[in-house]
Structure formats: C-alpha cells, structure tokens
Coordinates of C-alpha atoms in Angstrom, one line a residue:
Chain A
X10 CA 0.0 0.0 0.0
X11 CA 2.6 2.3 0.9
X12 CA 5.1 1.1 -1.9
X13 CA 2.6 2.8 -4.5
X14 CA 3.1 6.1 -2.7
X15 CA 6.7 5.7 -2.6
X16 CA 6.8 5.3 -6.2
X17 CA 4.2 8.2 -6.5
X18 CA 7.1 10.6 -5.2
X19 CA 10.6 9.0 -6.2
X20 CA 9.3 10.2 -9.6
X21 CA 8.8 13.6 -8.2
X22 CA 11.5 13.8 -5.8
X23 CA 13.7 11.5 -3.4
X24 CA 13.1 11.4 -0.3
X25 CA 15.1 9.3 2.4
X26 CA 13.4 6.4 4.3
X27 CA 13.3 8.0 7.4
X28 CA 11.3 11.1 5.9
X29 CA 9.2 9.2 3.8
X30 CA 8.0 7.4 7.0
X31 CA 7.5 10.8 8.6
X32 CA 4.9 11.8 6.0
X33 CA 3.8 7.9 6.0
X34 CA 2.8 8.3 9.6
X35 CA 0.7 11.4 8.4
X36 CA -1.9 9.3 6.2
X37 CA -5.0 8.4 7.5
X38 CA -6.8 5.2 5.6
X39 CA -10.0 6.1 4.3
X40 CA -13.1 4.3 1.8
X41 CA -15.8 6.2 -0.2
X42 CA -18.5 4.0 -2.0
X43 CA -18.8 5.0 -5.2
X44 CA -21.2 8.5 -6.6
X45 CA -19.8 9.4 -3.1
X46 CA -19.4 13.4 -3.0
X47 CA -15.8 13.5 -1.4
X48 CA -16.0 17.5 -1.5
X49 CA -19.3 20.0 -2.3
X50 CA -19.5 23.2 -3.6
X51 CA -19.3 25.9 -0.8
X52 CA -17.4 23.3 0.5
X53 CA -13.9 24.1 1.7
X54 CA -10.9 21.4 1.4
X55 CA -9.1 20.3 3.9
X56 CA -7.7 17.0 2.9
X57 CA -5.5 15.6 0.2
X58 CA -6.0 12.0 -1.0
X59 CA -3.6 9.4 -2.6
X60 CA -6.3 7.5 -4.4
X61 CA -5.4 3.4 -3.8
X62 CA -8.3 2.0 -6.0
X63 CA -11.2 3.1 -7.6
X64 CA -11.8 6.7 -10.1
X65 CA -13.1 9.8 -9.2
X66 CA -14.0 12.9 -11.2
X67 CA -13.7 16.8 -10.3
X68 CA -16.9 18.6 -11.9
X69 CA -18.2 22.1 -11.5
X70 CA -21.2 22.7 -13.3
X71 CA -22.2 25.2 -16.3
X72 CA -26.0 26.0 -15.8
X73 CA -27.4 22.0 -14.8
X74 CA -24.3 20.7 -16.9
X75 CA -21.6 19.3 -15.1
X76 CA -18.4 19.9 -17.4
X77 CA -15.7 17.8 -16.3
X78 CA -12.0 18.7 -15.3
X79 CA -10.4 15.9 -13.9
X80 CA -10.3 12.1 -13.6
X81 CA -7.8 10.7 -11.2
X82 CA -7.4 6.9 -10.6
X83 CA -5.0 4.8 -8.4
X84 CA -1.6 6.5 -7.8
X85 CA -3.1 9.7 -8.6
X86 CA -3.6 12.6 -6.5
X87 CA -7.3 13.7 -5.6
X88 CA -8.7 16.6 -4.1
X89 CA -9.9 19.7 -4.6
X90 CA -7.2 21.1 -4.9
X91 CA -8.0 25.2 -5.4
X92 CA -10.1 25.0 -2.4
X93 CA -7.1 23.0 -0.3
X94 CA -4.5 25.4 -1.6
X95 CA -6.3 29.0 -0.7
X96 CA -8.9 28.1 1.6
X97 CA -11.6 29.3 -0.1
X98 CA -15.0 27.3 -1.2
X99 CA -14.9 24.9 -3.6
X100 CA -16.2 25.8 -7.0
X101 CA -15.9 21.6 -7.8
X102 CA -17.7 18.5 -6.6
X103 CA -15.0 16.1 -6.5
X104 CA -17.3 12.9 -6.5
X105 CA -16.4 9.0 -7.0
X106 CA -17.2 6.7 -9.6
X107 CA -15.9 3.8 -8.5
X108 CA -15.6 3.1 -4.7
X109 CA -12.6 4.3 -3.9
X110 CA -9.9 3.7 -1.2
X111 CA -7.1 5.9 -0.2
X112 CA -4.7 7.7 2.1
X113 CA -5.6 11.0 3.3
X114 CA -3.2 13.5 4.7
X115 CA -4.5 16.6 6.3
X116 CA -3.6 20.2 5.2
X117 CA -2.9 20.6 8.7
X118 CA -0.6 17.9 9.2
X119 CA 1.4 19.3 5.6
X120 CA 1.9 22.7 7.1
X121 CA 3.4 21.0 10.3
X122 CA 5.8 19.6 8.2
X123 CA 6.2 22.5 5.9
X124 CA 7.1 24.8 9.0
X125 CA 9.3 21.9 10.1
X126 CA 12.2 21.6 7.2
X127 CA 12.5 23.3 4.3
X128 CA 13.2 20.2 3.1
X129 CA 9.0 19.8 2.9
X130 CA 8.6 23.1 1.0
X131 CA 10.6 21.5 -1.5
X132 CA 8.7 18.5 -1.9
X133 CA 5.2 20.4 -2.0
X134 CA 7.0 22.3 -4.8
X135 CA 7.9 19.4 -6.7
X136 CA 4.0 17.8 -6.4
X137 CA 2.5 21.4 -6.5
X138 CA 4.9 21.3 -10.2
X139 CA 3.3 18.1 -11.0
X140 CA -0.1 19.7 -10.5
X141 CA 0.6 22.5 -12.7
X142 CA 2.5 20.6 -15.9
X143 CA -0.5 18.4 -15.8
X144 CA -3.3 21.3 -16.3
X145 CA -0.8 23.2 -18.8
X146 CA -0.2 20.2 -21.1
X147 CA -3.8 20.0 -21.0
X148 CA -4.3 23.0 -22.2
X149 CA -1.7 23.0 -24.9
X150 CA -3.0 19.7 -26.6
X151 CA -6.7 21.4 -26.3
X152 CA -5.4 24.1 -28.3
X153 CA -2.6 22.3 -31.0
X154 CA -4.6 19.1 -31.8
X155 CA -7.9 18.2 -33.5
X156 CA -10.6 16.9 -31.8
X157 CA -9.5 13.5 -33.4
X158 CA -6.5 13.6 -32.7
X159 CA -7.1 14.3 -28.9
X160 CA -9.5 11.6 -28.6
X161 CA -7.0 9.2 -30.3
X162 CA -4.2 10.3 -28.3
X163 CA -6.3 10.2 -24.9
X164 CA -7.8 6.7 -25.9
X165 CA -4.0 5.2 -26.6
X166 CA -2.9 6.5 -23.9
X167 CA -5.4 5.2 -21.0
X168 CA -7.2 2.7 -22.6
X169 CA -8.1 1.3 -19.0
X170 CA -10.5 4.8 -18.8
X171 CA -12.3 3.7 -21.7
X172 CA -13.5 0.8 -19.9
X173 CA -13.9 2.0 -16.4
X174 CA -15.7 5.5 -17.0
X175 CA -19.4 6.3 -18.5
X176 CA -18.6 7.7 -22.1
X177 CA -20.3 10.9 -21.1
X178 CA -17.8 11.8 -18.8
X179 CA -15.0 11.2 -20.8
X180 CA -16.4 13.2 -23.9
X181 CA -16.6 15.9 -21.6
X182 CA -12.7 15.9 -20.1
X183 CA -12.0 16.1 -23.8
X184 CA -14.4 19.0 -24.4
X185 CA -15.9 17.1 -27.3
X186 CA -19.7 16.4 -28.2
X187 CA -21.1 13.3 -26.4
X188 CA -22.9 12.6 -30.9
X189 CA -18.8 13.7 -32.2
X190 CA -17.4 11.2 -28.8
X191 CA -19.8 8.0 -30.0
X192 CA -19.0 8.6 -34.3
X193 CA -15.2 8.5 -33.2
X194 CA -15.2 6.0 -31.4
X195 CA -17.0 3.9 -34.2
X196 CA -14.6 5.2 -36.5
X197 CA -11.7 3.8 -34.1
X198 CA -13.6 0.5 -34.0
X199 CA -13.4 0.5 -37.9
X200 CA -10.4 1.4 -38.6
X201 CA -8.6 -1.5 -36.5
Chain B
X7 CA 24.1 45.0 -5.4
X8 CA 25.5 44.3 -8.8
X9 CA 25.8 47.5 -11.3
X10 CA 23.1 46.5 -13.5
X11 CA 20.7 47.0 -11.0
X12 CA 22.0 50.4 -9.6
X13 CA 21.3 51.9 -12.6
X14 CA 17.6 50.7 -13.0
X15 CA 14.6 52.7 -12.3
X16 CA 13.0 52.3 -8.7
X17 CA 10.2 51.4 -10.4
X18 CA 11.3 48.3 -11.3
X19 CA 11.6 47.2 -7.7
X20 CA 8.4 48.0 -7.2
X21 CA 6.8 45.7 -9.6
X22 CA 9.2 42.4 -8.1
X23 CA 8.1 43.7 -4.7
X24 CA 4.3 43.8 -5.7
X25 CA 4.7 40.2 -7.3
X26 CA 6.7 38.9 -4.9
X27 CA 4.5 40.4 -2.3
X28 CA 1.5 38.7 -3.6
X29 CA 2.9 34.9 -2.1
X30 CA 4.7 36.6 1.2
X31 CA 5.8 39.1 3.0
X32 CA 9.3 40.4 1.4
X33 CA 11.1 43.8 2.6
X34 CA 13.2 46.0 0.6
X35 CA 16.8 44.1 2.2
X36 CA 15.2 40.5 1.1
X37 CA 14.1 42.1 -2.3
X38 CA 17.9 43.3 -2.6
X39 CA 19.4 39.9 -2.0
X40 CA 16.8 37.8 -4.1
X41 CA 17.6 40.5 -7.4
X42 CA 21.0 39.6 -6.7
X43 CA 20.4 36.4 -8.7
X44 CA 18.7 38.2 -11.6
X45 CA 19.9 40.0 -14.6
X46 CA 18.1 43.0 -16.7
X47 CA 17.4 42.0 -20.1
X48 CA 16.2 44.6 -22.8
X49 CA 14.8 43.9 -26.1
X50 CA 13.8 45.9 -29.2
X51 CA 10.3 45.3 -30.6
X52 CA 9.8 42.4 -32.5
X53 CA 12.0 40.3 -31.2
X54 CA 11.8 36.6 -30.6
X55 CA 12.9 35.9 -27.0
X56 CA 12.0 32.2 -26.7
X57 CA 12.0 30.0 -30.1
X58 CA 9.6 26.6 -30.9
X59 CA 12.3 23.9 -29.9
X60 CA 14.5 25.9 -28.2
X61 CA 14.7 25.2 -24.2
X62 CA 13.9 28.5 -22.0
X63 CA 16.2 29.2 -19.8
X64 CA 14.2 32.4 -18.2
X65 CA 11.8 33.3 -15.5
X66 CA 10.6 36.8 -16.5
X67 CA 8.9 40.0 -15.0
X68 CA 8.3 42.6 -17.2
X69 CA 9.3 45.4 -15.9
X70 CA 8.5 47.7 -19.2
X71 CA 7.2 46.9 -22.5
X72 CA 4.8 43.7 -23.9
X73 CA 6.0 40.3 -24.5
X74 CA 3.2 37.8 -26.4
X75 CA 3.3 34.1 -25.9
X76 CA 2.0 31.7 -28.2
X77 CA 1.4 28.6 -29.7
X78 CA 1.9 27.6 -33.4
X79 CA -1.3 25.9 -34.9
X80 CA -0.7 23.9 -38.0
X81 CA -0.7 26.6 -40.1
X82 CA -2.2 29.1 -37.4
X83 CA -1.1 30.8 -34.1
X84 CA -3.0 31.1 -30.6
X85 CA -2.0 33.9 -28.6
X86 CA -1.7 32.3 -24.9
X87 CA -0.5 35.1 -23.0
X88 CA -0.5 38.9 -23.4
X89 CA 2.5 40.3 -20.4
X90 CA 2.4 43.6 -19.7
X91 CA 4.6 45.8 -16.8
X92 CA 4.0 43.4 -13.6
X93 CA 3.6 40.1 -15.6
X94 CA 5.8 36.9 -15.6
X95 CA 6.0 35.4 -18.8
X96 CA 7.7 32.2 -19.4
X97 CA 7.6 28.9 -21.6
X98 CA 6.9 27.1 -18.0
X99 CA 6.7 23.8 -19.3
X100 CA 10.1 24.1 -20.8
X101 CA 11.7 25.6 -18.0
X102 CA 10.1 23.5 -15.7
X103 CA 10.8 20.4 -17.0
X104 CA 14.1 21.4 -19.2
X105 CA 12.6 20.3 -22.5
X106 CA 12.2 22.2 -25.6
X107 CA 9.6 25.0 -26.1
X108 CA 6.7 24.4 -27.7
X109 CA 5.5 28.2 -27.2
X110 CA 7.1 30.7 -29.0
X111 CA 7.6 34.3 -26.7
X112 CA 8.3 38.0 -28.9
X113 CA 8.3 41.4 -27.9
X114 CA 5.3 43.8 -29.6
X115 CA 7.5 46.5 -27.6
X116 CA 10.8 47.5 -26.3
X117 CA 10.9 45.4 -23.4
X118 CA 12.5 45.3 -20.1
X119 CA 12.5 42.2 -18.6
X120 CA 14.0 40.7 -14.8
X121 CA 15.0 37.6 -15.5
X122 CA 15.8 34.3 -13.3
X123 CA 17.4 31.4 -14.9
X124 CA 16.6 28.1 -13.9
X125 CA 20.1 27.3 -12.1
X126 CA 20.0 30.9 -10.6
X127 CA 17.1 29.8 -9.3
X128 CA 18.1 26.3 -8.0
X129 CA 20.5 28.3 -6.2
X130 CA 17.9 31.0 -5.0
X131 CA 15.7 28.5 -3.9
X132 CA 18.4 26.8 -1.8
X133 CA 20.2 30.0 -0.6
X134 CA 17.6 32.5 0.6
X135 CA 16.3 32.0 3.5
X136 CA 12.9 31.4 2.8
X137 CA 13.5 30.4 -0.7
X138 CA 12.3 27.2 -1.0
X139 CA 9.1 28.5 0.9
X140 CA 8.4 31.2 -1.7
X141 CA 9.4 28.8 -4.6
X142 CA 6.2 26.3 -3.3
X143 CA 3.9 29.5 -2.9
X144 CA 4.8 30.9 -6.2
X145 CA 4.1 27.5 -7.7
X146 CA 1.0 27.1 -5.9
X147 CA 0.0 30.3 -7.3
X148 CA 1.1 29.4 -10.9
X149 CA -1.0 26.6 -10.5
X150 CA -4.2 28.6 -9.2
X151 CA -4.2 30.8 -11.9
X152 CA -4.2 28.5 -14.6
X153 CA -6.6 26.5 -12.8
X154 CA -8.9 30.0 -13.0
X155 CA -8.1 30.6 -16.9
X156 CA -9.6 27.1 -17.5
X157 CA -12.2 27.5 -15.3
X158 CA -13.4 30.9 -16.8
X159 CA -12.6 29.6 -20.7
X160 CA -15.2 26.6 -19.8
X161 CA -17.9 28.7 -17.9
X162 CA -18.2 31.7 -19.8
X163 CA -19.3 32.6 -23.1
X164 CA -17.5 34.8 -25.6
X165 CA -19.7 37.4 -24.9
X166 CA -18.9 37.6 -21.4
X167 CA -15.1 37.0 -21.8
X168 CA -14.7 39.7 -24.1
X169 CA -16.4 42.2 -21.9
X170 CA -14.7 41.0 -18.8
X171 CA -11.4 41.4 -20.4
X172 CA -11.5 44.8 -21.9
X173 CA -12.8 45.6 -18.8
X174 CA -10.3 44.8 -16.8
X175 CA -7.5 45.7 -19.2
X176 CA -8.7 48.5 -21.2
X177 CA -5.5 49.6 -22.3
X178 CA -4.6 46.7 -24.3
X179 CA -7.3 47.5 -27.0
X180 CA -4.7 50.8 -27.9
X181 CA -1.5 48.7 -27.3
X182 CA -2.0 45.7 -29.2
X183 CA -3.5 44.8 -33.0
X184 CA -7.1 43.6 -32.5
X185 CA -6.7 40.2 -34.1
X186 CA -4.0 39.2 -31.3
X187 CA -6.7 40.0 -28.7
X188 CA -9.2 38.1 -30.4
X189 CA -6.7 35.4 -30.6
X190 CA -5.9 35.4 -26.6
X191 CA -9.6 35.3 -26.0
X192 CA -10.3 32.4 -28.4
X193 CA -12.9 34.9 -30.2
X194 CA -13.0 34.9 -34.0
X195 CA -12.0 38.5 -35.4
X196 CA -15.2 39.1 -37.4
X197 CA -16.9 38.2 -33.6
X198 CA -14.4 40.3 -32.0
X199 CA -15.0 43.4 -34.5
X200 CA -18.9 43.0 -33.4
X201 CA -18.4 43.0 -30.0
X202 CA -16.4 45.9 -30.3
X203 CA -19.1 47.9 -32.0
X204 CA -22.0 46.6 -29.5
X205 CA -19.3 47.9 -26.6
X206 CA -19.1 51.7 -28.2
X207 CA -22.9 51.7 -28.5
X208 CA -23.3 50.5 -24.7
X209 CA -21.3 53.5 -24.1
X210 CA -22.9 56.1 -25.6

C-alpha cells in the first residue's frame, strides 16, 4: 500500500526512508463507496487524497451541466485542490465513480511539516509542479490538436478509462460532443 | 548590489516587490538579495525571446514593454498570454521540465525584462532564506491561476469574456493589433470586431 506512494514521489522527488516514513505516519486510511461526494460546492478542502483504488471525477457545473475537469485513478492525486490550496469554497464536486480507497493527509498535518524543514517546501514544490505541468499540457494539446486527434491520443494513452468511465464523462474531459465522442469512437472500432 | 541594478529605475523594484509580495511578506533588504540572482534583459520590438524547440532558460517579469506568448497551430497561431509591466512570462513547461519549447515568446514593444534562470534559481531557492518557501507559494500560485483561466474559458461565453477582459484591461485595445486579442480570447475576429461595436454603442 505504501510502496505505491513511494513510487508516487521518487518520480517527483527523493526522499530518504526516514522522511518518507515521517509523511507515511501522516496518512489516515479512508473508503468512499462510489457517486460518493468527497467534496461539495461551498465546500472548503481540507484534505488531500492518494487514491489506492477506484476513479473519481472533479466537476463544476455550467447551468445543470456538469463539465468535467479531472479524472484521477489509483496513484493519482485527488482533491480539490484550489479549495485546499487558498482556503476558499470549492467551485468543484470532487465525486467517485468507482468506490474508492485511499490515504488522506490533512492540510494541517502538511503545514506542520512545511514549517518543520525546508526540506517539505521543497517536496510540496515538486508535487505542487506536478499539479501545474498536468493542467498546462492539457491546455496546450486542447489548443494544438484536433478533436481526433485528442480523442485518439487520450484513448491510446489510457485505454483502461475507456472501460472504467461512462462515455459521457470522458467526452466531456475532452471538451468534445457526447454525438462527435460516439462517431469516433466507431470510426476507431473500424479502422482496427 | 551588482551594477546593472544600480542603474535601474526604482520602479522596477516595485513591480518584483508587488509580485513577490503577492505569495509573502518580502522587505526591501530580502528584495535586494533575491535581485542579486537576476539580470536585466532589454529587447527591441519584434524580437523573438523564446524560439519553438528551443529550451527556455528564463523566469521573467516585465518590468516595461509587452511580450506575447504563443502557440503555433498547424498553419495558425493562438496567442496564450498577453504580459504587460507586472507580468511573468515564461515557456513554464520548458523551463520546468528542461525540455524544448513548444511556445514561442516576442516582444510587440521594447521590453525590459527581470530575468531568473533556472540554475539561478536552484540556487535562489536553496540559498535565501525562505527560498524554497516562496518557490512552493509561487508555484502554488502558478498553478491557481491557470486553474482560473480554465475555469473561466469553460464557464463563460465569448460574450462575457470579451467584456470582462477589456474591462479589466482597457489599455490593451490601444496597445495591441485587434486580431491578437481576439486570438488570446479564443474569439474569431469578425466576432471580435462585433463585439467591439456593441461595446461603443453601450457607451454612448
């Protein structure tokens, strides 16, 4: 269980054994069954979770339509995030799709440590970096690729999504039409 | 403090103060030390600062002028980022990660920039004494804002982020050809001229 957390930051950062169980002794083991609302709008964020098993999704919504953000599965981050980071409500409803377990660490608890070494601020800088390449690729393949080519890349890449998450939410992480998200995926079917 | 600073304008202190300022508390001796690690970089107009490919080696503030960021589009362009006095502008993924640019960066002005390479700021980071505390809030905030651009660009109509932005930055619409605003705002020119008009209507 831990091992997977390990990994999680040796590809963000070392850390030694002895600090790594520092922030181990930190997490607090928690379950969510699934269309479980982790965090609400209004709601502020307190708590960071390494997600074990299961999916979640961040929403916010557009009128009644929910337009998705983020999907984070196991070894992923979830949260949300904003909220955590400035205190403010949330303006996401970071809800499960599949039941989920994971380790939680409070924001508390990561400012104890922060105030305790800078060798903490660096490592919040290294996942906070994380966090921020991962929105700005995002954006950049939103902007330099076709809807075809988006959905193609997304569906090579995590073909394990495909499976796992309703259709409608993945056509709307892309930011494509549910009609354009069903015709290309026939047109993937065909072409192999 | 090194020479090229002593002959700068106050000014320019000002603006790293008031950025700086924004993720903690920093006095004018801290401001000092931290420039220490900077250089002043000037460009004419027109000038490509960052190429497509090439790695960026810079954190910038503009301290005067206007540097535009952007991203080429098959055989297109989309204006990402429009810095003005008080901005950073970067290729962040490139610097970040020490890979090549995929954004290209150009002056539309003569442009002043304060600039922070990346071992600089290794160093900085390391060094200062709350380096690596400003380093996580300045990343934090990074992260927050873009978080807010994608929120916004999802939630709003055109409509809405057109007038929001010449709102807010009114001065652009002198300083900068209309078809590079439309670009940063994802608007199509023709939609952009229109909106224009319906604005100087509201107005009078």
């Amino acid at each position: 269980m831990l091992a997977n957390v390990r990994e999680f930051i040796n590809q963000h950062l070392e850390l030694t054994e002895e600090d790594f169980q520092t922030l181990a002794s930190k997490f607090q083991p928690v379950s969510f069954a699934k269309k479980t609302k982790v965090v609400d709008i209004g709601e502020t964020a307190t708590t960071i979770y390494f997600v074990l098993q299961g999916i979640t999704r961040r929403y916010f919504y557009r009128g009644k339509q929910e337009v998705i953000t983020h999907l984070v599965r196991e070894n992923g981050l979830m949260g949300s995030v904003i909220s955590f980071l400035t205190g403010e409500p949330s303006r996401y409803v970071l809800e499960t799709i599949e039941p989920v377990t994971a380790l939680a660490i409070s924001k508390e608890d990561l400012e104890g440590l922060f105030l305790s070494d800078k060798k903490w601020e660096k490592f919040g800088r290294k996942i906070l970096t994380s966090f921020f390449l991962q929105i700005e690729y995002h954006n950049l393949d939103n902007i330099r690729f076709s809807t075809k080519e988006r959905f193609i890349n997304f569906m090579k890449q995590n073909p394990d999504l495909v499976l796992r998450v309703p259709q409608k939410y993945l056509a709307s992480y892309l930011e494509i039409q549910p009609e354009t998200f069903s015709r290309l995926k026939h047109l993937m079917v065909k072409e192999k | 403090m090194n020479k090229a600073f002593a002959e700068i304008d106050p000014i320019y202190f000002e603006y790293a103060q008031k950025y700086l300022g924004r993720f903690m508390p920093i006095n004018r001796e801290e401001l000092i030390d931290l420039l220490q690690y900077c250089e002043i970089r000037k460009f004419d107009k027109r000038v490509v600062i960052v190429k497509e490919g090439e790695i960026d080696n810079y954190l910038n503030l503009v301290v005067k002028g206007l540097v535009r960021k952007y991203l080429p589009v098959k055989k297109s362009e989309c204006i990402l980022q429009l810095a003005t006095e008080g901005h950073v502008v970067q290729s962040e993924i490139s610097y970040l990660t020490r890979t090549p640019s995929l954004v290209i960066l150009e002056t539309l002005e003569p442009t002043i920039l304060v600039s922070l390479t990346y071992d600089k700021m290794e160093e900085a980071l390391d060094k200062f004494p709350k380096g690596e505390r400003l380093g996580r809030l300045i990343l934090a905030g990074m992260f927050i804002k873009k978080d807010e651009n994608r929120y916004n660009r999802l939630l709003k109509s055109t409509r809405e982020r057109f007038f929001e932005y010449i709102e807010h930055h009114p001065h652009m619409l002198q300083r900068v050809p209309q078809k590079y605003l439309a670009s940063y705002l994802q608007i199509k020119p023709e939609t952009f001229s229109r909106l224009k008009a319906l604005m100087a209507k509201r107005k009078k």
